[in-house]
């Protein structure tokens, strides 16, 4: 079976309230989580949330929603590298 699946890009936003309540939309996956670090995938890149006593209170991948409680210390993005075809595609242009 060949089914054509179009990737739906979800709108991405971040709402931080009092550095203790975080709501993120546009989340496509959560790679890892513990009480100090949560790594979430978004269409804008990989989002790393750092803090203390972090707890995921809501995760809905279908809607792209993530809610976190705890002491939020930092949020950083890691850009996804664009696929250029690798080394050999550059050599054989």
PDB file of C-alpha atoms in Angstrom:
ATOM      1  CA  UNK A   1       0.000   0.000   0.000  1.00  0.00           C
ATOM      2  CA  UNK A   2       1.254   3.426  -0.916  1.00  0.00           C
ATOM      3  CA  UNK A   3      -0.413   6.171   1.023  1.00  0.00           C
ATOM      4  CA  UNK A   4       0.640   9.725   0.402  1.00  0.00           C
ATOM      5  CA  UNK A   5       0.997  11.514   3.711  1.00  0.00           C
ATOM      6  CA  UNK A   6       1.339  15.265   3.742  1.00  0.00           C
ATOM      7  CA  UNK A   7       3.141  16.626   6.762  1.00  0.00           C
ATOM      8  CA  UNK A   8       0.993  19.122   8.592  1.00  0.00           C
ATOM      9  CA  UNK A   9       2.976  21.987  10.082  1.00  0.00           C
ATOM     10  CA  UNK A  10       1.489  23.013  13.398  1.00  0.00           C
ATOM     11  CA  UNK A  11       1.591  26.633  14.581  1.00  0.00           C
ATOM     12  CA  UNK A  12       4.329  27.051  17.191  1.00  0.00           C
ATOM     13  CA  UNK A  13       4.106  29.256  20.257  1.00  0.00           C
ATOM     14  CA  UNK A  14       5.465  29.394  23.794  1.00  0.00           C
ATOM     15  CA  UNK A  15       3.696  30.860  26.824  1.00  0.00           C
ATOM     16  CA  UNK A  16       5.650  31.102  30.082  1.00  0.00           C
ATOM     17  CA  UNK A  17       3.866  32.217  33.239  1.00  0.00           C
ATOM     18  CA  UNK A  18       5.923  33.209  36.311  1.00  0.00           C
ATOM     19  CA  UNK A  19       8.761  30.884  35.204  1.00  0.00           C
ATOM     20  CA  UNK A  20       6.730  28.005  36.659  1.00  0.00           C
ATOM     21  CA  UNK A  21       4.051  27.177  34.076  1.00  0.00           C
ATOM     22  CA  UNK A  22       4.988  26.592  30.437  1.00  0.00           C
ATOM     23  CA  UNK A  23       2.672  25.905  27.507  1.00  0.00           C
ATOM     24  CA  UNK A  24       4.132  24.991  24.124  1.00  0.00           C
ATOM     25  CA  UNK A  25       2.165  24.436  20.929  1.00  0.00           C
ATOM     26  CA  UNK A  26       3.456  22.898  17.717  1.00  0.00           C
ATOM     27  CA  UNK A  27       5.107  19.957  19.472  1.00  0.00           C
ATOM     28  CA  UNK A  28       5.527  16.892  17.255  1.00  0.00           C
ATOM     29  CA  UNK A  29       7.302  14.601  19.762  1.00  0.00           C
ATOM     30  CA  UNK A  30       9.094  14.471  23.115  1.00  0.00           C
ATOM     31  CA  UNK A  31      12.507  12.823  22.817  1.00  0.00           C
ATOM     32  CA  UNK A  32      13.373  12.665  26.521  1.00  0.00           C
ATOM     33  CA  UNK A  33      12.398  14.087  29.873  1.00  0.00           C
ATOM     34  CA  UNK A  34      13.369  14.072  33.520  1.00  0.00           C
ATOM     35  CA  UNK A  35      13.113  16.567  36.389  1.00  0.00           C
ATOM     36  CA  UNK A  36      15.941  18.741  34.996  1.00  0.00           C
ATOM     37  CA  UNK A  37      15.577  18.588  31.174  1.00  0.00           C
ATOM     38  CA  UNK A  38      12.763  18.070  28.686  1.00  0.00           C
ATOM     39  CA  UNK A  39      13.634  17.724  24.977  1.00  0.00           C
ATOM     40  CA  UNK A  40      10.701  18.365  22.653  1.00  0.00           C
ATOM     41  CA  UNK A  41      10.640  18.310  18.849  1.00  0.00           C
ATOM     42  CA  UNK A  42       8.865  21.119  17.003  1.00  0.00           C
ATOM     43  CA  UNK A  43       8.725  22.194  13.379  1.00  0.00           C
ATOM     44  CA  UNK A  44      10.968  25.122  14.404  1.00  0.00           C
ATOM     45  CA  UNK A  45      13.705  22.815  15.747  1.00  0.00           C
ATOM     46  CA  UNK A  46      14.468  20.810  18.849  1.00  0.00           C
ATOM     47  CA  UNK A  47      13.436  22.669  22.013  1.00  0.00           C
ATOM     48  CA  UNK A  48      15.337  21.927  25.226  1.00  0.00           C
ATOM     49  CA  UNK A  49      13.690  23.081  28.442  1.00  0.00           C
ATOM     50  CA  UNK A  50      15.975  23.157  31.483  1.00  0.00           C
ATOM     51  CA  UNK A  51      15.004  23.673  35.089  1.00  0.00           C
ATOM     52  CA  UNK A  52      14.290  22.070  38.436  1.00  0.00           C
ATOM     53  CA  UNK A  53      11.403  19.818  39.413  1.00  0.00           C
ATOM     54  CA  UNK A  54      10.005  19.741  35.877  1.00  0.00           C
ATOM     55  CA  UNK A  55       6.811  17.749  35.358  1.00  0.00           C
ATOM     56  CA  UNK A  56       4.870  17.254  32.137  1.00  0.00           C
ATOM     57  CA  UNK A  57       1.262  17.953  33.076  1.00  0.00           C
ATOM     58  CA  UNK A  58      -0.206  17.604  29.579  1.00  0.00           C
ATOM     59  CA  UNK A  59       1.075  16.062  26.363  1.00  0.00           C
ATOM     60  CA  UNK A  60      -1.153  15.770  23.309  1.00  0.00           C
ATOM     61  CA  UNK A  61       0.853  14.969  20.181  1.00  0.00           C
ATOM     62  CA  UNK A  62      -2.251  14.989  17.925  1.00  0.00           C
ATOM     63  CA  UNK A  63      -2.946  18.622  18.884  1.00  0.00           C
ATOM     64  CA  UNK A  64       0.748  19.459  19.327  1.00  0.00           C
ATOM     65  CA  UNK A  65       0.348  20.608  22.929  1.00  0.00           C
ATOM     66  CA  UNK A  66       2.817  20.336  25.814  1.00  0.00           C
ATOM     67  CA  UNK A  67       2.359  21.750  29.311  1.00  0.00           C
ATOM     68  CA  UNK A  68       5.129  21.759  31.906  1.00  0.00           C
ATOM     69  CA  UNK A  69       5.236  22.809  35.564  1.00  0.00           C
ATOM     70  CA  UNK A  70       8.322  23.434  37.675  1.00  0.00           C
ATOM     71  CA  UNK A  71      11.095  26.015  37.874  1.00  0.00           C
ATOM     72  CA  UNK A  72      11.962  26.948  34.264  1.00  0.00           C
ATOM     73  CA  UNK A  73      15.584  28.138  34.018  1.00  0.00           C
ATOM     74  CA  UNK A  74      16.266  28.067  30.261  1.00  0.00           C
ATOM     75  CA  UNK A  75      14.797  27.237  26.867  1.00  0.00           C
ATOM     76  CA  UNK A  76      17.048  26.685  23.856  1.00  0.00           C
ATOM     77  CA  UNK A  77      16.542  25.626  20.264  1.00  0.00           C
ATOM     78  CA  UNK A  78      18.790  23.341  18.277  1.00  0.00           C
ATOM     79  CA  UNK A  79      18.300  23.907  14.567  1.00  0.00           C
ATOM     80  CA  UNK A  80      17.743  20.840  12.480  1.00  0.00           C
ATOM     81  CA  UNK A  81      20.437  20.564   9.826  1.00  0.00           C
ATOM     82  CA  UNK A  82      19.036  20.759   6.315  1.00  0.00           C
ATOM     83  CA  UNK A  83      19.643  17.607   4.352  1.00  0.00           C
ATOM     84  CA  UNK A  84      21.861  18.473   1.437  1.00  0.00           C
ATOM     85  CA  UNK A  85      22.441  14.936   0.234  1.00  0.00           C
ATOM     86  CA  UNK A  86      25.702  14.364   2.074  1.00  0.00           C
ATOM     87  CA  UNK A  87      29.301  14.361   1.016  1.00  0.00           C
ATOM     88  CA  UNK A  88      28.957  12.487  -2.282  1.00  0.00           C
ATOM     89  CA  UNK A  89      26.183  14.712  -3.615  1.00  0.00           C
ATOM     90  CA  UNK A  90      28.536  17.686  -3.262  1.00  0.00           C
ATOM     91  CA  UNK A  91      31.410  15.846  -4.945  1.00  0.00           C
ATOM     92  CA  UNK A  92      29.374  14.652  -7.934  1.00  0.00           C
ATOM     93  CA  UNK A  93      27.571  17.883  -8.849  1.00  0.00           C
TER      94      UNK A  93
END
